[in-house]
Short mmCIF file of C-alpha atoms in Angstrom, two decimals:
data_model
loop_
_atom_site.label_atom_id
_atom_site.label_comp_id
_atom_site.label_asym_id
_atom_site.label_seq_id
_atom_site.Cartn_x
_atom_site.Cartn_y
_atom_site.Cartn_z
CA UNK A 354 95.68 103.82 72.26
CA UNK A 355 98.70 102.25 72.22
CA UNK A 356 102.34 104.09 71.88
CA UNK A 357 105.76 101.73 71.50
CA UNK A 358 109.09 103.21 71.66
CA UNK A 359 112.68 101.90 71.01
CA UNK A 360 111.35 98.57 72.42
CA UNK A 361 114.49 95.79 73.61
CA UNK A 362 114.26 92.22 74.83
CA UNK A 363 116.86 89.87 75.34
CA UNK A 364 116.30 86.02 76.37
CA UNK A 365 119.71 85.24 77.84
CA UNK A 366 122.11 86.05 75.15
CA UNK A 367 119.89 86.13 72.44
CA UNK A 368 118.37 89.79 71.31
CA UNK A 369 115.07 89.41 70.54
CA UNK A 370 113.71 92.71 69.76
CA UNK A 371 116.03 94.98 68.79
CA UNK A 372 114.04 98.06 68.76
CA UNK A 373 110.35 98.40 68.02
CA UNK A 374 108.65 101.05 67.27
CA UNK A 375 104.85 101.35 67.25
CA UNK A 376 101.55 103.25 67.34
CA UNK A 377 98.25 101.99 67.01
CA UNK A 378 95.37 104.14 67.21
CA UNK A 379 91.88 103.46 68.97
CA UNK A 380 89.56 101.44 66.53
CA UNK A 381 92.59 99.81 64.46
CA UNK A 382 93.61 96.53 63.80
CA UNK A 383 96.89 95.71 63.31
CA UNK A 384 97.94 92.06 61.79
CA UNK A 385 101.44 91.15 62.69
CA UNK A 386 103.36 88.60 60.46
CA UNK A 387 106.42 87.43 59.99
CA UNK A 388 108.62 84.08 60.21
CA UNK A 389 108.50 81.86 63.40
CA UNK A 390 111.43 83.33 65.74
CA UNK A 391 111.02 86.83 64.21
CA UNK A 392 109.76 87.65 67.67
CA UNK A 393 106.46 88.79 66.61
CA UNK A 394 104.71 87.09 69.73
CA UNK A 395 107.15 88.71 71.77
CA UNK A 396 105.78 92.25 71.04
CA UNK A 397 102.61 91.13 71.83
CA UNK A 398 103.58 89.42 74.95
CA UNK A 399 105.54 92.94 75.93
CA UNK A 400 102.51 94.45 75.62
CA UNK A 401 100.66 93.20 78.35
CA UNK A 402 103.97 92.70 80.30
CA UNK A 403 103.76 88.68 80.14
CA UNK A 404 107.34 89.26 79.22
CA UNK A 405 109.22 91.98 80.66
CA UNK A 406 111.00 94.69 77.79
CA UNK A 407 114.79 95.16 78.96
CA UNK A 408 114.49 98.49 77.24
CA UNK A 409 112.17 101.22 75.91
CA UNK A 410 108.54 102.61 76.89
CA UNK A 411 105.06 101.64 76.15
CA UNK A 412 102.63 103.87 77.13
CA UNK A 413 98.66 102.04 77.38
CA UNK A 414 96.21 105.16 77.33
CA UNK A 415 98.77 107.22 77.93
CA UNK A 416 99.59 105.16 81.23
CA UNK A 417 103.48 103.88 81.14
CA UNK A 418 102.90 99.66 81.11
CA UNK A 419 106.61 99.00 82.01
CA UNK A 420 106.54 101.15 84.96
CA UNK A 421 106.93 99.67 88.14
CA UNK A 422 104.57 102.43 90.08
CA UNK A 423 101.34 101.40 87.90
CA UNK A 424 99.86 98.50 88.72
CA UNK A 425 100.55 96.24 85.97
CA UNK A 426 97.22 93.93 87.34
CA UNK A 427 94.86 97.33 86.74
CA UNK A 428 96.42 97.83 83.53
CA UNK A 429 95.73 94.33 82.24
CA UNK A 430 92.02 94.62 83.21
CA UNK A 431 92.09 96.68 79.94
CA UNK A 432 93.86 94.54 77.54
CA UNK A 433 92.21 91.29 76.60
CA UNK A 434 94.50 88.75 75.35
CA UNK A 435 93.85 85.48 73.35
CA UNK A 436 96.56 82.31 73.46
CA UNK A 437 97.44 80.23 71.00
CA UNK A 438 96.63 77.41 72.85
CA UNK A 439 93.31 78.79 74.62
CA UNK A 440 94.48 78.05 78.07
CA UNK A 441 90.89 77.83 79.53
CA UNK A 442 90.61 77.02 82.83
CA UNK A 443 89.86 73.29 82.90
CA UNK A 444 88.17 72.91 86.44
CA UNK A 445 85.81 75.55 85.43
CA UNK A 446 82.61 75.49 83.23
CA UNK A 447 82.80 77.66 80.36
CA UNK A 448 80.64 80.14 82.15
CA UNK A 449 82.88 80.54 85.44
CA UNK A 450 85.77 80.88 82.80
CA UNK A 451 84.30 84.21 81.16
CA UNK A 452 82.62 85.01 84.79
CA UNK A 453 85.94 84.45 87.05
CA UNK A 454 87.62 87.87 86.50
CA UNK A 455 85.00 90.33 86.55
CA UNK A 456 83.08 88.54 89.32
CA UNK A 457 86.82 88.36 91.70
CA UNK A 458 88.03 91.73 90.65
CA UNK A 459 84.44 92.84 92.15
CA UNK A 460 83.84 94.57 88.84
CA UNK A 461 80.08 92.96 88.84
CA UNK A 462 77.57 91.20 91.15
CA UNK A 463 77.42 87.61 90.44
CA UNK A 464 74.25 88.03 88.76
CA UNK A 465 74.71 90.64 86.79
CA UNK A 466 78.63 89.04 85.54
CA UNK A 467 76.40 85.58 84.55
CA UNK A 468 73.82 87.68 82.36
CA UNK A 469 77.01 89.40 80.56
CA UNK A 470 78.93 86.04 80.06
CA UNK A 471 75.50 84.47 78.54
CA UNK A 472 75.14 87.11 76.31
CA UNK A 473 78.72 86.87 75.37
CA UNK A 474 78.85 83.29 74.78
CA UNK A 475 75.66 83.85 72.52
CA UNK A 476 77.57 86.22 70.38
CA UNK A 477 80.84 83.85 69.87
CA UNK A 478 77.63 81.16 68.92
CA UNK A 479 78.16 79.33 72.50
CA UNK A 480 75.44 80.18 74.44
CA UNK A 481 74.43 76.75 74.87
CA UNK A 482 77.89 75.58 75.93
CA UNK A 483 77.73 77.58 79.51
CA UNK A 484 77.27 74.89 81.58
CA UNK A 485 80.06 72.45 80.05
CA UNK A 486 83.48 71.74 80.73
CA UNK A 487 86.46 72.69 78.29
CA UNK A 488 87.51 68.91 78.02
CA UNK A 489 84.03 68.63 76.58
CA UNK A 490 84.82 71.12 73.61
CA UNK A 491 86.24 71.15 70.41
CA UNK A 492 89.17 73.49 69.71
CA UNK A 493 87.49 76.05 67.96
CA UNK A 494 85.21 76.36 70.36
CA UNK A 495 87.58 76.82 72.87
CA UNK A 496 88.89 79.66 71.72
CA UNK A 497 85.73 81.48 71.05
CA UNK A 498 85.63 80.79 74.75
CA UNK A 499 88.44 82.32 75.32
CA UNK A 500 87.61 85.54 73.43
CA UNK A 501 84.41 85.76 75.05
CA UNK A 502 86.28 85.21 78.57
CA UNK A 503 88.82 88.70 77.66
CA UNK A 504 85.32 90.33 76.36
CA UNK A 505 83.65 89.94 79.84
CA UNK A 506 86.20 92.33 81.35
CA UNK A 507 85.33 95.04 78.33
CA UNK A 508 88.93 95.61 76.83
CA UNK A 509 89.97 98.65 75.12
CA UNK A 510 92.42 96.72 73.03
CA UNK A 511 92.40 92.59 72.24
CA UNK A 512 95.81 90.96 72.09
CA UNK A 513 95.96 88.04 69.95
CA UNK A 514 98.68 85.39 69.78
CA UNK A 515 98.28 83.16 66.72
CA UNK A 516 94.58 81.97 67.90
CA UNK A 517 94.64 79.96 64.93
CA UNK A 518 97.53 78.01 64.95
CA UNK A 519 96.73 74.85 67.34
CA UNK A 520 93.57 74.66 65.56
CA UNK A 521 92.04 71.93 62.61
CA UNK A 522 91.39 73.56 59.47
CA UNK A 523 87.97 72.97 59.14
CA UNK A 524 87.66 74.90 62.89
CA UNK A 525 89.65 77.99 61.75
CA UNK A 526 86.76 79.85 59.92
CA UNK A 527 84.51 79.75 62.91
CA UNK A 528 87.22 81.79 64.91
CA UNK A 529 88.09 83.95 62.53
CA UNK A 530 84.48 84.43 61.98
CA UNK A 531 83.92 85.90 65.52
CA UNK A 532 87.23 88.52 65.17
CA UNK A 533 85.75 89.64 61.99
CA UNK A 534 82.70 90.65 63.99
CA UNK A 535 84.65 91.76 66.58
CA UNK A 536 87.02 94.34 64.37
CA UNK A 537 83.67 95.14 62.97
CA UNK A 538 81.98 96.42 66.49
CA UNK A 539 85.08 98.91 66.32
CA UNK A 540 87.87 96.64 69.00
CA UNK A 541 91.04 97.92 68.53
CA UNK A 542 92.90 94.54 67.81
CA UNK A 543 96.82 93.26 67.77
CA UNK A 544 96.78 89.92 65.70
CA UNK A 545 99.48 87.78 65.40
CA UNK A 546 98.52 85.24 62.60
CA UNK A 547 99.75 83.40 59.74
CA UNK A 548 96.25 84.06 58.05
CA UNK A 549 97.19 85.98 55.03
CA UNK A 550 93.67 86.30 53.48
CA UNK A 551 92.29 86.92 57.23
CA UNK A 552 94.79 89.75 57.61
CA UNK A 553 94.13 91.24 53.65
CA UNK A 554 90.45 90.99 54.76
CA UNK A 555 90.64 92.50 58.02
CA UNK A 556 93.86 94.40 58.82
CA UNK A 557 93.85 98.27 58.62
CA UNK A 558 97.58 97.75 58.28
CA UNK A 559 99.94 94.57 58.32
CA UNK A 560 103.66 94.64 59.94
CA UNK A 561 106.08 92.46 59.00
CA UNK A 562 108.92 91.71 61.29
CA UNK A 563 111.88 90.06 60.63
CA UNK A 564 115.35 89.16 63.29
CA UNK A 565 113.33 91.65 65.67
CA UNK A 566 112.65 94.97 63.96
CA UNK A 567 109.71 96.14 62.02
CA UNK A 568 111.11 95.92 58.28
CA UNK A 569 107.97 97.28 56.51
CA UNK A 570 104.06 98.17 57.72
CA UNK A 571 101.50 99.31 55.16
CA UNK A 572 97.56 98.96 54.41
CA UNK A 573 97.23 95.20 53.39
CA UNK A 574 96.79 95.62 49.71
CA UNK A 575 100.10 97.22 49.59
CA UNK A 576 101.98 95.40 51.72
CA UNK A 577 100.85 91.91 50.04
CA UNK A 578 100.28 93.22 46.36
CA UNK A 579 103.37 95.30 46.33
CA UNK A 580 105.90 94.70 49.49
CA UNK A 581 109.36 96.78 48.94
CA UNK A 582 111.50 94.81 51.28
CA UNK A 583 112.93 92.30 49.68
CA UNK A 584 112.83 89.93 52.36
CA UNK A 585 109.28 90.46 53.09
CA UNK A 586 108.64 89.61 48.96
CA UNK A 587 110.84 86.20 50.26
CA UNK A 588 108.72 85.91 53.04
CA UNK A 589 105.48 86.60 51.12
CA UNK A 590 107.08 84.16 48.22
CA UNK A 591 107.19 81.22 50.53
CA UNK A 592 104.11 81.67 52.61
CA UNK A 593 100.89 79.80 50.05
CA UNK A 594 98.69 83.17 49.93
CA UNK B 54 102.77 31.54 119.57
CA UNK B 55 101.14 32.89 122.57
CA UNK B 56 98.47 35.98 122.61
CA UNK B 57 96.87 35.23 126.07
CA UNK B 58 98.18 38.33 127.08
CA UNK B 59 96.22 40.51 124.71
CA UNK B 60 93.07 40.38 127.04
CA UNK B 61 95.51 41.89 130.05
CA UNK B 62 97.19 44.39 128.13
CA UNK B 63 95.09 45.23 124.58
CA UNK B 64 94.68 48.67 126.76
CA UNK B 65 98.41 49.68 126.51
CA UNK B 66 98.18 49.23 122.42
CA UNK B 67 94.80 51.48 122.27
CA UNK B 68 96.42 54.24 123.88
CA UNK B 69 99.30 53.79 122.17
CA UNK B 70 97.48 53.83 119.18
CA UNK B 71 95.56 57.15 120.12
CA UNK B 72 98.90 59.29 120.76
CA UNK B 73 100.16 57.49 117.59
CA UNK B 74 96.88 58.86 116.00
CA UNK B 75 97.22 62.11 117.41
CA UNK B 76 100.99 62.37 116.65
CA UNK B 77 99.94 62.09 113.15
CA UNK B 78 97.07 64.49 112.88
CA UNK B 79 99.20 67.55 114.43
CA UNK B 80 102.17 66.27 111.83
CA UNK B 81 99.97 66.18 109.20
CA UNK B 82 98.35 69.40 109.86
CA UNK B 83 101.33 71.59 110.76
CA UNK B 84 103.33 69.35 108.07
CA UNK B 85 101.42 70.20 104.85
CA UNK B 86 101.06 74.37 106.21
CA UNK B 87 104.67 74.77 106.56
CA UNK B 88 105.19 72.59 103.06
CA UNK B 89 102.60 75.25 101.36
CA UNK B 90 104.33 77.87 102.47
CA UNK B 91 107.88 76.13 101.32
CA UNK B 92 106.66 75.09 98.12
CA UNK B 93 105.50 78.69 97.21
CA UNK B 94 108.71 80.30 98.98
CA UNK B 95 110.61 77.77 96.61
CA UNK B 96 108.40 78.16 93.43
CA UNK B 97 108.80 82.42 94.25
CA UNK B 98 110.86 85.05 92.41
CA UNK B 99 112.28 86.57 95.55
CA UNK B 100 116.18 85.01 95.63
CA UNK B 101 116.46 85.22 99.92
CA UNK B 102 112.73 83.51 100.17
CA UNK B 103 114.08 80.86 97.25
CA UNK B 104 117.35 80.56 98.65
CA UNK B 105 116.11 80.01 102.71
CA UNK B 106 113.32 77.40 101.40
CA UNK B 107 116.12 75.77 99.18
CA UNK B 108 118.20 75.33 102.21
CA UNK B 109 115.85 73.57 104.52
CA UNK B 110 114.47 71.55 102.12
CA UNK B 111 117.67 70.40 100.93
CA UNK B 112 119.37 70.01 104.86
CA UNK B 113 116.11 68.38 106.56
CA UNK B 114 115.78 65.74 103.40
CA UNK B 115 119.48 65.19 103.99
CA UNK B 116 119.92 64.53 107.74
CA UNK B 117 118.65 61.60 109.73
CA UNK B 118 114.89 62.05 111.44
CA UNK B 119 116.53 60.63 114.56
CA UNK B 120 119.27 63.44 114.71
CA UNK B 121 116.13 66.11 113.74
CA UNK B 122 114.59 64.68 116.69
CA UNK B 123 117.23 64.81 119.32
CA UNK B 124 117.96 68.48 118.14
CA UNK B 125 114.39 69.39 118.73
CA UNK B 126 114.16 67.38 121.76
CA UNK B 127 117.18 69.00 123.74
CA UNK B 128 116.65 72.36 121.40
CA UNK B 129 113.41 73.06 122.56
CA UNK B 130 114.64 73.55 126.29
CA UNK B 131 117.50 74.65 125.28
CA UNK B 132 116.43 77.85 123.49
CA UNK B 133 113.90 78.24 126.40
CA UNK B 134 111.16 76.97 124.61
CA UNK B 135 108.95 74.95 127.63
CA UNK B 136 105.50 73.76 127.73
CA UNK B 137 103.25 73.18 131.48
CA UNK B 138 104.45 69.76 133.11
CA UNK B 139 101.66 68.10 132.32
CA UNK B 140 100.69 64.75 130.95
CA UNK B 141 98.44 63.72 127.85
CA UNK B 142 97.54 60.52 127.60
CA UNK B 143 100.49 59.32 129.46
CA UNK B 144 102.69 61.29 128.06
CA UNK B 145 105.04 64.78 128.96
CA UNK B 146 103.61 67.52 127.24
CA UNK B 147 107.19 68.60 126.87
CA UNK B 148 108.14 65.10 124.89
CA UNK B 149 105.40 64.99 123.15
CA UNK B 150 105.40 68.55 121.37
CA UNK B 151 109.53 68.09 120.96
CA UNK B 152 107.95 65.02 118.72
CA UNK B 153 105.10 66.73 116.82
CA UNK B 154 107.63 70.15 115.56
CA UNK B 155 110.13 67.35 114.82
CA UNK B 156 108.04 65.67 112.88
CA UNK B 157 106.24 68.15 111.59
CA UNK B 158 109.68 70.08 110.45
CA UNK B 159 110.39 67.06 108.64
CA UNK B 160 107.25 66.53 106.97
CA UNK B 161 107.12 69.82 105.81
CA UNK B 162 110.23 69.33 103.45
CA UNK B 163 108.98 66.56 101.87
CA UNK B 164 105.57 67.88 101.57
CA UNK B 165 106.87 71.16 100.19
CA UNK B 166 108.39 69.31 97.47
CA UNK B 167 105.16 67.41 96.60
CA UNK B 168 103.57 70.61 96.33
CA UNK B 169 106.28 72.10 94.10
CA UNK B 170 106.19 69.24 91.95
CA UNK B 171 102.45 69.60 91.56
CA UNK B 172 102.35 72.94 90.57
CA UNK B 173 105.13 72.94 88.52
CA UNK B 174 103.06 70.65 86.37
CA UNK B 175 100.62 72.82 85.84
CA UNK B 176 101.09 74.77 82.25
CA UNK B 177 102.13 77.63 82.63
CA UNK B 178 99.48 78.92 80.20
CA UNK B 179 97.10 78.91 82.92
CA UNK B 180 98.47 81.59 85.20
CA UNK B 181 99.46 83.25 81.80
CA UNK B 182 95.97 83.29 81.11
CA UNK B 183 94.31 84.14 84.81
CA UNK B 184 97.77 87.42 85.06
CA UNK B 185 96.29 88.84 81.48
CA UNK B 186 92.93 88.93 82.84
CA UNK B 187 94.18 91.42 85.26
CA UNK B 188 94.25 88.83 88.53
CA UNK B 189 96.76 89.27 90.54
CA UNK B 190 99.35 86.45 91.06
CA UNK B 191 97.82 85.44 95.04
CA UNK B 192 94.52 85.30 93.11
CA UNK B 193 95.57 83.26 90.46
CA UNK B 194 97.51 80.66 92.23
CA UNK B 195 94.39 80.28 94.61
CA UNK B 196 91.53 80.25 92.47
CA UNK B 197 93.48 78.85 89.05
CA UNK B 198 97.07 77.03 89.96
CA UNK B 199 96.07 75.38 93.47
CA UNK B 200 93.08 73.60 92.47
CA UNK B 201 94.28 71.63 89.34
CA UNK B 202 97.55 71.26 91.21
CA UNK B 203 95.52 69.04 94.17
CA UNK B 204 94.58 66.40 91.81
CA UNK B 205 98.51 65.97 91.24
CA UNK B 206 99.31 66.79 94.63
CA UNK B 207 97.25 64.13 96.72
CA UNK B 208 98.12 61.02 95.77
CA UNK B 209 102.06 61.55 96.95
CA UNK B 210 100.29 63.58 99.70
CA UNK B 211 98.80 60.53 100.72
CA UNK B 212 101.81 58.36 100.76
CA UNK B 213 103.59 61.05 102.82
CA UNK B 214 100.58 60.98 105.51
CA UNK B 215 101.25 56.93 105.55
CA UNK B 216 104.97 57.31 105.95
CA UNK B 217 104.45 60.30 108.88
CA UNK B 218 102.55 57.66 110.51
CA UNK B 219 104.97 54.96 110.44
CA UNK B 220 108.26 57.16 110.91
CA UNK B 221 106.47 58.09 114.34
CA UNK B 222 107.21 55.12 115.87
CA UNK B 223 110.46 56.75 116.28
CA UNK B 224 109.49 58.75 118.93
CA UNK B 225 109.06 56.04 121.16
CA UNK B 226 113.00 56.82 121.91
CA UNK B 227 112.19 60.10 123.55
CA UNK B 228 109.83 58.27 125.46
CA UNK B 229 106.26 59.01 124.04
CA UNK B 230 103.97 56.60 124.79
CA UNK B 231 103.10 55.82 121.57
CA UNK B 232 102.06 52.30 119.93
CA UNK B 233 106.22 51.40 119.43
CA UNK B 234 106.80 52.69 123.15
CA UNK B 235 103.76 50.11 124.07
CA UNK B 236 104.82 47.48 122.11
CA UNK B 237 108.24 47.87 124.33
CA UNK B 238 106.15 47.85 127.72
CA UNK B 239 103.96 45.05 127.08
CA UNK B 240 107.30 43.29 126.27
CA UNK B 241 109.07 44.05 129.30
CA UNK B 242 105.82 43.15 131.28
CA UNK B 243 105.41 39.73 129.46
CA UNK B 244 108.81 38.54 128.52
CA UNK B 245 107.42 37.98 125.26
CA UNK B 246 109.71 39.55 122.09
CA UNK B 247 107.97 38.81 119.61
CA UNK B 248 104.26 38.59 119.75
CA UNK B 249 103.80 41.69 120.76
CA UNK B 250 105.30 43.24 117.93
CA UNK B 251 102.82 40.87 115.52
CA UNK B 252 99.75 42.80 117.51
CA UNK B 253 101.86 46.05 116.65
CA UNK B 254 102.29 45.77 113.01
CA UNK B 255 98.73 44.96 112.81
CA UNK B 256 97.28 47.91 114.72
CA UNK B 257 99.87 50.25 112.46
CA UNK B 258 98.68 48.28 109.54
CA UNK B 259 95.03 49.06 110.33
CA UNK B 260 96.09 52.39 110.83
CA UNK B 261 97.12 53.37 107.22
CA UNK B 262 95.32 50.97 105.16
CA UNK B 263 92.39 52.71 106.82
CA UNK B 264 94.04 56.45 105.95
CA UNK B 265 95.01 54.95 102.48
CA UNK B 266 90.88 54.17 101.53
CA UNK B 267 89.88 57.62 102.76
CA UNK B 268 92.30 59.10 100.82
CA UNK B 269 91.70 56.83 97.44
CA UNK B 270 88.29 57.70 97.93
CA UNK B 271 88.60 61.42 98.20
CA UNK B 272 90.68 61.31 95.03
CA UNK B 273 87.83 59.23 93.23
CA UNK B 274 85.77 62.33 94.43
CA UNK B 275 88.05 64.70 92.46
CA UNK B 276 88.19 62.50 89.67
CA UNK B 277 84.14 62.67 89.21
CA UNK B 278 84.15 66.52 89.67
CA UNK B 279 85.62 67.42 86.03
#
């Protein structure tokens, strides 16, 4: 599905990623951890091309994303992607948010993108939130909002970037709820996430990245009951599991 | 205080008042176009489209309207730029659109900074979020940026509209016949300094406190829509 090689970022002077390497195969979720500034939202960002890579390839379905002769706004119809800090659209009801790219990009009639969004919202447990505002929602139901918006355009892959993090506790479980369905139904998934039991629970495999490289990936059980790296066994250490 | 000649002359400061009027809708109009289109050319990634709206901005907000006017006013004719001899409202169609691109030039620097402003205070999660959906940047400015960015936009917007009208007045000097240019004949006709200018102030006065309420009340309009 997805195919990273010898990946490079720099913000000004500082290297970022300093050469990632990465597969991830259709159907599999893939947690992402590490310390704040490890550049692990970086990746994902590269991924979608939100930030541009200074070096390297990564090839979507085979399609180059960092090529300048595919159109980066075709590619993206494919990738979902989920922000830490929801970013709904606030002028728009929660319907015209999931509604607004499949209905512009002409991928549906009107009608037909307003049936899909219901349905949508009913599965993220909103269907009776269509006709609000964002303002008018709490935070974890924004961002089951804002899954069920990247749904509507039926991704191959879901990018998401710590979609817990700006939340209350109490609204965390409710999110996490709906990506446990959603790795369930078979999305391929890229989580970024401080979640630990989230990721044991749901991760096919867990990378940690430290100073931008990949320092260790393995099933969850392994990687948490047994990391090698000793600096992932200090990260692990230090996170409360 | 004497206003006995109001009754003889109350037609010069309507039609003053009309070219003033109209002065200001072809500013306004033209003015907040061009400003778009600076505000995005500024906002833009392209360096020669940032760099040329950077310049204008920065040269137009830093020279006198009077000198913009003058250069627009011999400029026009100079760089064989003429309109038919003919006469609206009293005035040379020649003068009058030498005022409106002066004006309208200047507006549009100001204006274009408005904008700028406005959108710039938009988070920049939202056109994160509209680009990852696949929409393409025109797309997303117009359906996701622009619209959030009016409610920050208007209220300066509407200050600049009141100061276009008032800076008009100073086209009276290439001889529009606008309300300043009236207050000056009905002066010369009466002898009277200063009560005409009372009259003046007062029909100006009405003039924006009038544009101010429409445009208070179009932003309570926004206000009620989210």
């Amino acid at each position: 599905m997805i195919k990273v090689t010898d990946l490079h970022k720099n913000f000004g002077k500082l290297h970022v990623l300093k050469g990632i390497d990465l597969n991830i195969d259709k159907g599999e979720v893939v947690v992402i951890i590490g310390p704040s500034g490890s550049g692990k939202s970086t990746v994902l960002r590269c991924l979608n091309r939100l930030e541009e890579a200074d070096k390297g390839q990564i090839l979507f379905k085979d399609i180059s994303v960092t090529d300048d002769k595919n159109d980066i706004n075709v590619i993206r119809q494919d990738m979902g992607m989920v922000f830490q800090n929801f970013n709904l659209f606030p002028h728009m009801t929660v319907l015209e948010n999931v509604t607004l790219a499949p209905t512009r990009l002409n991928m549906m009639k009107e009608k037909e993108a307003k049936d899909k969004g219901l349905k949508l919202l009913k599965r993220v447990g909103l269907g009776d939130k269509a006709n609000n505002y964002p303002n008018q929602l709490s935070g974890g139901q924004k961002q089951r909002v804002a899954i069920a918006r990247a749904l509507a355009m039926s991704p191959d892959l879901m990018l998401f970037d710590e979609p817990t993090s700006a939340l209350d506790p109490e609204m965390v479980g409710e999110v996490l709820e709906v990506m446990k369905q959603l790795a369930a139904d078979g999305m391929t998934m890229v989580i970024v996430t401080h979640e630990m039991n989230f990721a044991k629970e749901v991760a096919d495999r867990v990378l940690f990245i430290d100073d931008g490289i990949i320092l260790e990936e393995a099933p969850p059980e392994e990687l948490f009951n047994n990391p090698k790296n000793p600096r992932t066994k200090d990260f692990l250490r230090r996170v409360i599991i | 205080m004497d206003f006995s000649f109001v009754k003889d002359y109350y037609m010069f400061f309507i039609n003053g008042a009309k070219i003033t009027i109209l002065l200001a809708i072809f500013t306004i109009i033209f003015g907040v176009i061009l400003g778009v289109l600076f505000a995005l050319m500024r906002i833009s990634r392209n360096p020669v489209l940032k760099g040329i709206a950077a310049v204008y901005i920065e040269f137009i907000r830093g020279t006198p309207i009077m000198v913009q006017l003058f250069i627009f006013y011999y400029g026009l004719s100079f760089v064989g730029i003429t309109f038919p001899d003919i006469s609206v409202l009293g005035s040379n169609l020649n003068d009058l659109m030498a005022g409106i691109v002066a004006l309208s030039i200047n507006s549009a620097a100001y204006v274009a900074e408005i904008v700028r402003a406005g959108i710039q205070a938009i988070d920049k999660g939202q056109m994160e979020a509209a680009r990852s959906l696949g929409l393409n940047y025109t797309i997303s400015m117009k359906t996701i940026i622009l619209p959030q960015a009016i409610k920050n936009i208007l209220p300066a917007l509407g200050n600049e509209f009141i100061a276009i009208i008032k800076e008009s007045s100073i086209v009276s000097i290439i001889g529009i016949h606008e309300l300043m240019y009236s207050n000056s004949t009905v002066r010369g006709i009466t002898f009277r300094p200063f009560e005409p200018l009372i009259i003046t102030a007062m029909v100006y006065f009405a003039i924006t406190f009038t544009l101010s309420t429409l445009v208070r009340a179009f932003e309570r309009r926004l206000q009620t829509v989210d």
